[in-house]
XYZ file of C-alpha atoms in Angstrom:
218
model
C 79.708 74.904 79.227
C 78.133 78.228 80.128
C 79.768 81.556 79.364
C 81.088 81.908 82.901
C 82.413 78.343 82.978
C 84.262 78.891 79.713
C 85.897 82.079 81.009
C 86.945 80.314 84.195
C 88.330 77.299 82.316
C 90.256 79.171 79.619
C 92.385 82.155 80.564
C 93.009 83.144 76.949
C 89.426 83.919 75.965
C 89.229 87.706 75.967
C 85.784 89.303 75.818
C 86.231 92.933 74.816
C 84.126 94.948 77.230
C 84.863 98.438 75.921
C 81.699 100.609 75.784
C 82.224 101.451 72.083
C 82.437 97.728 71.277
C 79.251 96.974 73.233
C 77.397 99.843 71.544
C 78.401 98.799 68.034
C 77.584 95.131 68.665
C 74.074 96.163 69.755
C 73.688 98.175 66.544
C 74.702 95.057 64.564
C 71.996 93.017 66.316
C 69.247 95.429 65.249
C 67.354 93.954 62.296
C 66.739 97.498 61.032
C 70.463 98.252 60.589
C 70.945 98.584 56.831
C 73.686 96.970 54.729
C 75.870 100.053 54.507
C 75.791 100.671 58.258
C 76.225 96.979 59.096
C 79.317 96.767 56.876
C 80.756 99.923 58.416
C 80.162 98.672 61.960
C 81.872 95.329 61.248
C 84.908 97.170 59.910
C 85.032 99.511 62.928
C 84.781 96.566 65.311
C 87.637 94.862 63.461
C 89.836 97.833 64.305
C 88.731 98.014 67.952
C 89.091 94.298 68.685
C 92.225 94.060 66.535
C 93.779 96.683 68.775
C 93.331 94.370 71.768
C 94.482 91.288 69.887
C 97.803 92.951 68.973
C 98.512 94.560 72.337
C 101.465 92.241 73.078
C 103.254 92.375 69.726
C 107.012 92.599 70.129
C 108.841 95.845 69.358
C 112.494 96.698 68.885
C 114.188 100.044 69.502
C 115.136 101.643 66.201
C 117.200 104.715 65.520
C 115.160 107.559 64.080
C 116.080 111.146 63.310
C 113.552 113.678 64.584
C 113.669 117.344 63.472
C 115.712 118.022 66.630
C 117.920 114.968 67.275
C 118.540 111.283 66.768
C 116.830 108.947 69.211
C 115.844 105.335 69.768
C 112.148 104.599 69.426
C 110.134 101.341 69.275
C 108.912 99.777 66.049
C 107.281 96.413 65.417
C 109.730 93.548 65.386
C 109.977 90.846 62.742
C 107.953 90.220 59.604
C 104.652 91.955 58.939
C 101.400 90.609 60.331
C 99.263 88.261 58.311
C 95.502 88.720 58.591
C 93.626 85.598 57.444
C 90.005 86.098 56.509
C 87.546 83.211 56.489
C 85.559 84.171 53.404
C 83.247 85.692 52.767
C 82.005 87.273 55.991
C 85.525 87.609 57.371
C 86.482 90.085 54.663
C 84.650 92.979 56.302
C 86.305 92.289 59.645
C 89.746 91.982 58.030
C 89.416 95.479 56.541
C 89.075 96.883 60.041
C 92.145 95.055 61.360
C 94.103 96.279 58.321
C 93.585 99.854 59.444
C 95.954 99.096 62.328
C 98.637 97.755 59.989
C 97.959 98.711 56.350
C 101.120 96.923 55.175
C 100.073 93.588 56.706
C 99.824 90.598 54.424
C 96.391 89.083 53.871
C 95.506 85.412 53.451
C 92.168 84.070 52.289
C 90.445 80.832 53.254
C 87.233 80.182 51.369
C 84.753 77.977 53.197
C 81.020 77.400 53.229
C 78.940 75.386 55.664
C 77.257 72.320 54.243
C 73.575 72.804 55.120
C 73.086 69.117 55.921
C 76.240 68.157 57.829
C 77.015 71.672 59.186
C 80.669 70.867 58.326
C 82.932 73.363 56.496
C 83.716 72.758 52.824
C 86.902 74.455 51.587
C 86.835 75.987 48.112
C 89.767 78.442 48.167
C 93.113 78.955 49.906
C 95.677 81.686 49.200
C 98.379 82.633 51.700
C 101.502 84.830 51.691
C 104.965 83.345 52.089
C 106.783 82.812 55.400
C 103.652 81.972 57.376
C 105.848 80.389 60.024
C 107.592 83.732 60.699
C 104.485 85.886 61.009
C 101.825 86.598 63.630
C 98.639 85.198 62.119
C 95.310 86.810 62.975
C 92.368 84.736 61.767
C 89.084 86.662 61.536
C 85.462 85.618 61.160
C 82.489 87.608 62.537
C 80.634 84.535 63.818
C 81.838 81.509 65.767
C 78.820 79.195 65.710
C 79.749 75.501 65.637
C 83.399 76.504 65.449
C 84.026 74.106 62.570
C 85.128 76.689 60.009
C 87.538 78.420 62.399
C 88.958 75.067 63.502
C 89.509 73.988 59.892
C 91.110 77.314 58.955
C 93.533 77.156 61.888
C 94.286 73.517 61.056
C 95.465 74.831 57.666
C 97.598 77.530 59.250
C 99.335 75.008 61.487
C 99.896 72.642 58.558
C 101.686 75.559 56.857
C 103.933 76.020 59.894
C 102.239 78.937 61.675
C 103.142 79.148 65.356
C 101.742 82.475 66.601
C 98.019 82.443 65.822
C 95.210 84.564 67.250
C 91.480 84.437 66.480
C 89.019 87.346 66.353
C 85.230 87.113 66.148
C 82.341 89.405 66.987
C 79.769 86.901 68.273
C 80.398 83.399 69.600
C 78.219 80.570 70.864
C 79.404 78.641 73.942
C 79.249 75.423 71.912
C 81.576 76.871 69.298
C 84.049 78.171 71.853
C 84.196 74.809 73.591
C 84.822 72.970 70.306
C 87.426 75.544 69.246
C 89.392 75.324 72.497
C 89.329 71.512 72.445
C 90.860 71.610 68.961
C 93.227 74.552 69.470
C 93.878 75.144 73.141
C 96.983 77.190 72.267
C 95.157 79.832 70.207
C 93.882 82.893 72.106
C 90.436 84.218 71.234
C 89.302 87.827 71.139
C 85.507 87.987 71.216
C 82.988 90.807 71.102
C 80.175 88.905 72.831
C 79.458 85.356 73.950
C 75.784 84.680 73.165
C 73.340 82.249 74.726
C 73.346 79.205 72.450
C 73.074 77.636 69.011
C 69.641 76.804 67.654
C 68.704 73.677 65.717
C 69.927 75.292 62.488
C 73.335 76.131 64.028
C 72.577 79.863 64.188
C 73.821 81.865 67.158
C 71.026 83.105 69.429
C 70.258 85.943 69.881
C 73.016 86.717 67.339
C 72.637 88.891 64.254
C 71.377 86.452 61.645
C 73.649 85.622 58.707
C 76.566 88.061 58.959
C 77.693 87.478 55.368
C 74.257 88.236 53.966
C 73.939 91.345 56.083
C 77.395 92.620 55.109
C 76.802 92.149 51.383
C 73.044 92.573 51.121
C 72.399 89.052 49.860
C 69.983 86.272 50.837
């Protein structure tokens, strides 16, 4: 499907069109953006897109004493958020989302893409307790084939998670289509939907390898 077809078909794909988001995504694309700046931009975008992904969190009126009187004022309802990072590139994005809720729990799913099969290989999994009672926000800068995100969310559902959201910065139409076929109930918050995947399963025009650019590796 094309970008427009995907957005018409799925009402829960949210492309964040805020000018600051667009500006920072363009800076990420620039091959001359250095490691320090790239890492900082990913974190900032995590906060901006995380803000949109948490817009509908439930609140409950709570009694609070101001310097002048006692009043009822809204606070987040239920257990703390759980931010799940698909390692390693997701770590930078998770730090940005954490700025919205510093007390959130953090889960880690370690995966790498097999260069031959392009399928995810899991090497690490560590999650907080009561996953079924938390809002789970899964983060990964790139949604290319969609396989890693699909596998990570499979794990969350196996653990009982019910309220799951997914955040990425750049997505390929092929990855979005695969993701929604596997997890039609999971809303997506995306910085930009790019043109296509190339023969090596890289997003075009994309940003290259986000993990390498965040950590200065090759």
